[in-house]
């Protein structure tokens, strides 16, 4: 659902999309109508989407919170990329201690930290390469009183390669990239196909799933022939060949209304 709104709403300004159009497009990616409707409801309840009635039809648009999430995803996908060749040697450290009863808050914090590139150095101490704006995450989750953030550099006695292997599941991350690359390489040179909007939605959704747990570790501290580079190349080439056809198809398929 986020990939859909990121592809077809984020860049278009203040628009809402008719639920029937959303059901049609996500159906092309193999998502059933009931799943789409329940996801729309959950996202409204979580403040990620807004409802707008036009006559007997219901339309859905982005909230400021969803816009921030999608803009962050856009930066991660199109600007930063999956390969970190320009690491400056710095790390961001975040320590937290939450009450045992705060299961939801702990889950939300860990999820956001994982997306932002953090790994668990120890149970309550997480680390990410580079300078990460962790304060924004903490503030949004209202956990400032329970979190401490530091920016540091490793001492020469620290074996960074060993620390990286112990903190992140490199085999799992690499396997995601290999799987993605094998699946989507077959689309190269095949054009946009008969259903470019469905193809592009699947492409972006699977790429988001692939990079979701990748902390963009410094390339020089990763195993040789790290598979993120060829997978990213495949992603961008398929994205380029489907971009214009998917945009044209969206204009023909999607029924929209301006936000009121």
mmCIF file of C-alpha atoms in Angstrom:
data_model
loop_
_atom_site.group_PDB
_atom_site.id
_atom_site.type_symbol
_atom_site.label_atom_id
_atom_site.label_comp_id
_atom_site.label_asym_id
_atom_site.label_seq_id
_atom_site.Cartn_x
_atom_site.Cartn_y
_atom_site.Cartn_z
ATOM 1 C CA UNK A 1 0.000 0.000 0.000
ATOM 2 C CA UNK A 2 2.828 2.397 0.830
ATOM 3 C CA UNK A 3 4.482 1.547 -2.480
ATOM 4 C CA UNK A 4 1.228 2.359 -4.283
ATOM 5 C CA UNK A 5 0.874 5.778 -2.662
ATOM 6 C CA UNK A 6 4.583 6.446 -3.105
ATOM 7 C CA UNK A 7 4.385 5.612 -6.811
ATOM 8 C CA UNK A 8 1.172 7.392 -7.712
ATOM 9 C CA UNK A 9 0.195 9.989 -5.102
ATOM 10 C CA UNK A 10 3.281 11.421 -3.386
ATOM 11 C CA UNK A 11 4.486 13.330 -6.452
ATOM 12 C CA UNK A 12 1.018 14.418 -7.575
ATOM 13 C CA UNK A 13 0.263 16.819 -4.735
ATOM 14 C CA UNK A 14 -2.898 16.939 -2.613
ATOM 15 C CA UNK A 15 -4.929 14.133 -4.154
ATOM 16 C CA UNK A 16 -7.183 11.401 -2.823
ATOM 17 C CA UNK A 17 -7.694 8.133 -4.713
ATOM 18 C CA UNK A 18 -10.979 6.257 -5.043
ATOM 19 C CA UNK A 19 -10.906 2.966 -3.127
ATOM 20 C CA UNK A 20 -12.073 1.054 -6.219
ATOM 21 C CA UNK A 21 -9.006 2.279 -8.120
ATOM 22 C CA UNK A 22 -6.725 1.156 -5.306
ATOM 23 C CA UNK A 23 -8.381 -2.272 -5.270
ATOM 24 C CA UNK A 24 -7.930 -2.560 -9.044
ATOM 25 C CA UNK A 25 -4.217 -1.680 -9.038
ATOM 26 C CA UNK A 26 -3.272 -3.772 -6.000
ATOM 27 C CA UNK A 27 -5.248 -6.645 -7.500
ATOM 28 C CA UNK A 28 -2.804 -6.557 -10.406
ATOM 29 C CA UNK A 29 -0.061 -7.220 -7.852
ATOM 30 C CA UNK A 30 -1.933 -10.199 -6.415
ATOM 31 C CA UNK A 31 -3.564 -8.512 -3.407
ATOM 32 C CA UNK A 32 -7.212 -9.426 -2.773
ATOM 33 C CA UNK A 33 -9.998 -6.904 -2.298
ATOM 34 C CA UNK A 34 -10.635 -7.756 1.353
ATOM 35 C CA UNK A 35 -6.955 -7.405 2.181
ATOM 36 C CA UNK A 36 -6.876 -3.995 0.495
ATOM 37 C CA UNK A 37 -9.950 -2.785 2.378
ATOM 38 C CA UNK A 38 -8.679 -3.984 5.762
ATOM 39 C CA UNK A 39 -5.258 -2.424 5.117
ATOM 40 C CA UNK A 40 -6.851 0.898 4.207
ATOM 41 C CA UNK A 41 -8.820 0.821 7.459
ATOM 42 C CA UNK A 42 -5.736 -0.016 9.532
ATOM 43 C CA UNK A 43 -3.741 2.755 7.909
ATOM 44 C CA UNK A 44 -6.503 5.270 8.607
ATOM 45 C CA UNK A 45 -6.571 4.129 12.241
ATOM 46 C CA UNK A 46 -2.788 4.559 12.482
ATOM 47 C CA UNK A 47 -2.895 8.061 11.061
ATOM 48 C CA UNK A 48 -1.224 7.154 7.765
ATOM 49 C CA UNK A 49 -4.215 7.772 5.500
ATOM 50 C CA UNK A 50 -7.219 10.076 5.543
ATOM 51 C CA UNK A 51 -10.706 9.290 4.285
ATOM 52 C CA UNK A 52 -12.729 11.634 2.094
ATOM 53 C CA UNK A 53 -16.260 10.896 0.916
ATOM 54 C CA UNK A 54 -17.365 12.060 -2.521
ATOM 55 C CA UNK A 55 -21.029 11.191 -2.964
ATOM 56 C CA UNK A 56 -21.318 7.451 -2.342
ATOM 57 C CA UNK A 57 -17.631 6.793 -2.954
ATOM 58 C CA UNK A 58 -14.755 6.774 -0.478
ATOM 59 C CA UNK A 59 -11.389 8.255 -1.364
ATOM 60 C CA UNK A 60 -8.089 7.967 0.495
ATOM 61 C CA UNK A 61 -5.217 10.433 0.718
ATOM 62 C CA UNK A 62 -1.946 10.872 2.536
ATOM 63 C CA UNK A 63 -1.599 12.374 5.995
ATOM 64 C CA UNK A 64 1.478 14.457 6.945
ATOM 65 C CA UNK A 65 2.810 11.411 8.820
ATOM 66 C CA UNK A 66 2.510 9.175 5.743
ATOM 67 C CA UNK A 67 4.108 11.853 3.582
ATOM 68 C CA UNK A 68 7.132 11.907 5.900
ATOM 69 C CA UNK A 69 7.378 8.102 5.777
ATOM 70 C CA UNK A 70 7.192 8.051 1.976
ATOM 71 C CA UNK A 71 9.679 10.886 1.559
ATOM 72 C CA UNK A 72 12.082 8.979 3.810
ATOM 73 C CA UNK A 73 11.552 5.877 1.675
ATOM 74 C CA UNK A 74 12.108 7.877 -1.504
ATOM 75 C CA UNK A 75 15.425 9.135 -0.144
ATOM 76 C CA UNK A 76 16.469 5.630 0.839
ATOM 77 C CA UNK A 77 15.561 4.139 -2.556
ATOM 78 C CA UNK A 78 16.554 6.806 -5.060
ATOM 79 C CA UNK A 79 19.170 9.026 -3.387
ATOM 80 C CA UNK A 80 21.124 6.997 -0.858
ATOM 81 C CA UNK A 81 20.977 3.657 -2.613
ATOM 82 C CA UNK A 82 21.867 0.278 -1.154
ATOM 83 C CA UNK A 83 25.655 0.582 -1.346
ATOM 84 C CA UNK A 84 27.578 2.736 1.147
ATOM 85 C CA UNK A 85 30.853 3.732 -0.506
ATOM 86 C CA UNK A 86 31.282 7.075 1.249
ATOM 87 C CA UNK A 87 31.232 6.187 4.965
ATOM 88 C CA UNK A 88 33.183 8.729 7.022
ATOM 89 C CA UNK A 89 34.123 6.379 9.886
ATOM 90 C CA UNK A 90 31.500 7.666 12.326
ATOM 91 C CA UNK A 91 28.820 5.712 14.186
ATOM 92 C CA UNK A 92 25.571 6.640 15.910
ATOM 93 C CA UNK A 93 24.920 4.897 19.238
ATOM 94 C CA UNK A 94 21.511 4.754 20.894
ATOM 95 C CA UNK A 95 20.852 3.311 24.339
ATOM 96 C CA UNK A 96 17.374 2.762 25.714
ATOM 97 C CA UNK A 97 15.642 1.283 28.728
ATOM 98 C CA UNK A 98 11.869 0.913 28.598
ATOM 99 C CA UNK A 99 9.467 -0.500 31.209
ATOM 100 C CA UNK A 100 8.709 -4.197 30.713
ATOM 101 C CA UNK A 101 5.046 -3.402 30.054
ATOM 102 C CA UNK A 102 5.847 -1.150 27.063
ATOM 103 C CA UNK A 103 5.810 -3.913 24.481
ATOM 104 C CA UNK A 104 4.272 -1.831 21.721
ATOM 105 C CA UNK A 105 6.670 1.069 22.288
ATOM 106 C CA UNK A 106 9.626 -1.318 22.282
ATOM 107 C CA UNK A 107 8.428 -2.953 19.059
ATOM 108 C CA UNK A 108 7.876 0.421 17.361
ATOM 109 C CA UNK A 109 11.286 1.705 18.444
ATOM 110 C CA UNK A 110 13.115 -1.409 17.259
ATOM 111 C CA UNK A 111 11.252 -1.348 13.934
ATOM 112 C CA UNK A 112 12.138 2.275 13.318
ATOM 113 C CA UNK A 113 15.740 1.733 14.366
ATOM 114 C CA UNK A 114 16.079 -1.252 12.031
ATOM 115 C CA UNK A 115 14.718 0.761 9.101
ATOM 116 C CA UNK A 116 17.189 3.559 9.959
ATOM 117 C CA UNK A 117 20.167 1.200 9.803
ATOM 118 C CA UNK A 118 20.634 0.284 13.446
ATOM 119 C CA UNK A 119 21.592 -3.132 14.755
ATOM 120 C CA UNK A 120 21.647 -4.411 18.330
ATOM 121 C CA UNK A 121 25.223 -4.148 19.596
ATOM 122 C CA UNK A 122 23.880 -5.292 22.982
ATOM 123 C CA UNK A 123 20.296 -5.702 24.210
ATOM 124 C CA UNK A 124 19.731 -2.033 25.040
ATOM 125 C CA UNK A 125 22.492 -0.486 22.929
ATOM 126 C CA UNK A 126 22.028 -0.110 19.182
ATOM 127 C CA UNK A 127 24.505 1.157 16.594
ATOM 128 C CA UNK A 128 24.305 2.481 13.040
ATOM 129 C CA UNK A 129 26.974 3.593 10.562
ATOM 130 C CA UNK A 130 27.286 7.326 9.947
ATOM 131 C CA UNK A 131 25.332 10.178 11.488
ATOM 132 C CA UNK A 132 21.688 9.196 11.871
ATOM 133 C CA UNK A 133 18.983 11.626 13.009
ATOM 134 C CA UNK A 134 17.855 9.283 15.757
ATOM 135 C CA UNK A 135 16.486 12.206 17.786
ATOM 136 C CA UNK A 136 13.658 12.593 15.260
ATOM 137 C CA UNK A 137 12.690 8.939 15.703
ATOM 138 C CA UNK A 138 12.748 9.206 19.487
ATOM 139 C CA UNK A 139 10.763 12.434 19.470
ATOM 140 C CA UNK A 140 8.094 11.045 17.144
ATOM 141 C CA UNK A 141 7.665 8.006 19.416
ATOM 142 C CA UNK A 142 7.670 10.242 22.529
ATOM 143 C CA UNK A 143 10.506 8.293 24.156
ATOM 144 C CA UNK A 144 13.029 11.074 24.778
ATOM 145 C CA UNK A 145 13.098 10.442 28.539
ATOM 146 C CA UNK A 146 14.118 6.810 27.996
ATOM 147 C CA UNK A 147 16.782 7.130 25.299
ATOM 148 C CA UNK A 148 20.367 8.408 25.104
ATOM 149 C CA UNK A 149 22.067 9.135 21.765
ATOM 150 C CA UNK A 150 25.780 9.491 21.019
ATOM 151 C CA UNK A 151 27.924 10.012 17.928
ATOM 152 C CA UNK A 152 31.349 8.363 18.064
ATOM 153 C CA UNK A 153 34.267 6.766 16.252
ATOM 154 C CA UNK A 154 35.642 3.295 16.930
ATOM 155 C CA UNK A 155 38.914 2.885 18.773
ATOM 156 C CA UNK A 156 41.670 1.189 16.781
ATOM 157 C CA UNK A 157 41.416 -1.782 19.155
ATOM 158 C CA UNK A 158 37.919 -2.498 17.828
ATOM 159 C CA UNK A 159 37.666 -5.084 15.062
ATOM 160 C CA UNK A 160 34.976 -3.488 12.927
ATOM 161 C CA UNK A 161 34.560 -6.464 10.589
ATOM 162 C CA UNK A 162 33.933 -8.735 13.570
ATOM 163 C CA UNK A 163 31.565 -6.218 15.147
ATOM 164 C CA UNK A 164 29.612 -5.965 11.891
ATOM 165 C CA UNK A 165 29.296 -9.753 11.601
ATOM 166 C CA UNK A 166 28.173 -10.053 15.242
ATOM 167 C CA UNK A 167 25.650 -7.212 15.082
ATOM 168 C CA UNK A 168 23.949 -7.812 11.737
ATOM 169 C CA UNK A 169 22.812 -10.996 9.999
ATOM 170 C CA UNK A 170 24.859 -10.509 6.845
ATOM 171 C CA UNK A 171 23.895 -13.861 5.326
ATOM 172 C CA UNK A 172 20.196 -13.046 5.546
ATOM 173 C CA UNK A 173 20.689 -9.557 4.113
ATOM 174 C CA UNK A 174 22.788 -10.914 1.237
ATOM 175 C CA UNK A 175 20.246 -13.643 0.493
ATOM 176 C CA UNK A 176 17.512 -11.048 0.061
ATOM 177 C CA UNK A 177 19.553 -9.251 -2.571
ATOM 178 C CA UNK A 178 20.438 -12.461 -4.405
ATOM 179 C CA UNK A 179 16.781 -13.534 -4.478
ATOM 180 C CA UNK A 180 15.655 -10.126 -5.739
ATOM 181 C CA UNK A 181 18.312 -10.034 -8.448
ATOM 182 C CA UNK A 182 17.485 -13.524 -9.750
ATOM 183 C CA UNK A 183 13.765 -12.772 -9.847
ATOM 184 C CA UNK A 184 13.971 -9.407 -11.616
ATOM 185 C CA UNK A 185 16.878 -9.985 -14.004
ATOM 186 C CA UNK A 186 14.429 -11.866 -16.238
ATOM 187 C CA UNK A 187 12.500 -8.596 -16.762
ATOM 188 C CA UNK A 188 15.477 -6.745 -18.201
ATOM 189 C CA UNK A 189 15.053 -6.073 -21.888
ATOM 190 C CA UNK A 190 11.475 -7.333 -21.807
ATOM 191 C CA UNK A 191 9.967 -3.846 -21.888
ATOM 192 C CA UNK A 192 7.172 -2.838 -19.569
ATOM 193 C CA UNK A 193 4.921 -5.767 -20.490
ATOM 194 C CA UNK A 194 1.136 -5.742 -20.676
ATOM 195 C CA UNK A 195 0.693 -4.504 -17.110
ATOM 196 C CA UNK A 196 3.409 -1.937 -16.305
ATOM 197 C CA UNK A 197 1.558 -0.512 -13.299
ATOM 198 C CA UNK A 198 1.296 -3.936 -11.617
ATOM 199 C CA UNK A 199 4.886 -4.826 -12.542
ATOM 200 C CA UNK A 200 6.262 -1.580 -11.127
ATOM 201 C CA UNK A 201 4.209 -1.913 -7.925
ATOM 202 C CA UNK A 202 5.584 -5.422 -7.364
ATOM 203 C CA UNK A 203 9.095 -4.204 -8.173
ATOM 204 C CA UNK A 204 9.080 -1.334 -5.678
ATOM 205 C CA UNK A 205 7.324 -3.376 -2.988
ATOM 206 C CA UNK A 206 9.868 -6.194 -3.258
ATOM 207 C CA UNK A 207 12.770 -3.754 -3.284
ATOM 208 C CA UNK A 208 11.447 -2.060 -0.141
ATOM 209 C CA UNK A 209 11.182 -5.474 1.517
ATOM 210 C CA UNK A 210 14.717 -6.289 0.368
ATOM 211 C CA UNK A 211 16.352 -3.140 1.739
ATOM 212 C CA UNK A 212 14.179 -2.896 4.852
ATOM 213 C CA UNK A 213 16.714 -4.610 7.108
ATOM 214 C CA UNK A 214 19.860 -3.490 5.270
ATOM 215 C CA UNK A 215 21.720 -0.945 7.444
ATOM 216 C CA UNK A 216 23.849 0.257 4.504
ATOM 217 C CA UNK A 217 27.019 -0.895 6.180
ATOM 218 C CA UNK A 218 30.324 0.546 4.944
ATOM 219 C CA UNK A 219 31.202 -1.299 1.737
ATOM 220 C CA UNK A 220 34.833 -1.703 2.769
ATOM 221 C CA UNK A 221 33.796 -3.704 5.845
ATOM 222 C CA UNK A 222 31.520 -6.121 3.962
ATOM 223 C CA UNK A 223 32.379 -9.461 2.335
ATOM 224 C CA UNK A 224 33.778 -9.343 -1.215
ATOM 225 C CA UNK A 225 31.257 -9.266 -4.087
ATOM 226 C CA UNK A 226 28.503 -7.940 -1.825
ATOM 227 C CA UNK A 227 25.268 -8.638 -3.798
ATOM 228 C CA UNK A 228 23.572 -5.304 -3.083
ATOM 229 C CA UNK A 229 25.344 -3.632 -6.000
ATOM 230 C CA UNK A 230 24.095 -5.901 -8.847
ATOM 231 C CA UNK A 231 20.640 -6.116 -7.253
ATOM 232 C CA UNK A 232 20.379 -2.338 -7.102
ATOM 233 C CA UNK A 233 21.446 -2.087 -10.722
ATOM 234 C CA UNK A 234 18.721 -4.541 -11.716
ATOM 235 C CA UNK A 235 16.129 -2.651 -9.681
ATOM 236 C CA UNK A 236 16.977 0.692 -11.260
ATOM 237 C CA UNK A 237 17.024 -0.676 -14.805
ATOM 238 C CA UNK A 238 13.596 -2.324 -14.446
ATOM 239 C CA UNK A 239 12.290 0.798 -12.693
ATOM 240 C CA UNK A 240 13.465 2.937 -15.603
ATOM 241 C CA UNK A 241 11.815 0.767 -18.249
ATOM 242 C CA UNK A 242 8.467 0.717 -16.387
ATOM 243 C CA UNK A 243 8.349 4.325 -15.146
ATOM 244 C CA UNK A 244 6.713 6.102 -18.077
ATOM 245 C CA UNK A 245 4.299 3.271 -19.059
ATOM 246 C CA UNK A 246 3.173 2.849 -15.425
ATOM 247 C CA UNK A 247 2.620 6.597 -15.063
ATOM 248 C CA UNK A 248 0.532 6.708 -18.258
ATOM 249 C CA UNK A 249 -1.486 3.696 -17.150
ATOM 250 C CA UNK A 250 -2.082 5.236 -13.715
ATOM 251 C CA UNK A 251 -3.491 8.380 -15.296
ATOM 252 C CA UNK A 252 -5.941 6.235 -17.252
ATOM 253 C CA UNK A 253 -6.919 3.925 -14.361
ATOM 254 C CA UNK A 254 -6.917 5.982 -11.195
ATOM 255 C CA UNK A 255 -9.932 8.020 -10.238
ATOM 256 C CA UNK A 256 -8.800 10.882 -8.036
ATOM 257 C CA UNK A 257 -10.214 13.937 -6.293
ATOM 258 C CA UNK A 258 -8.511 16.988 -4.810
ATOM 259 C CA UNK A 259 -8.079 17.027 -1.039
ATOM 260 C CA UNK A 260 -10.725 19.159 0.663
#
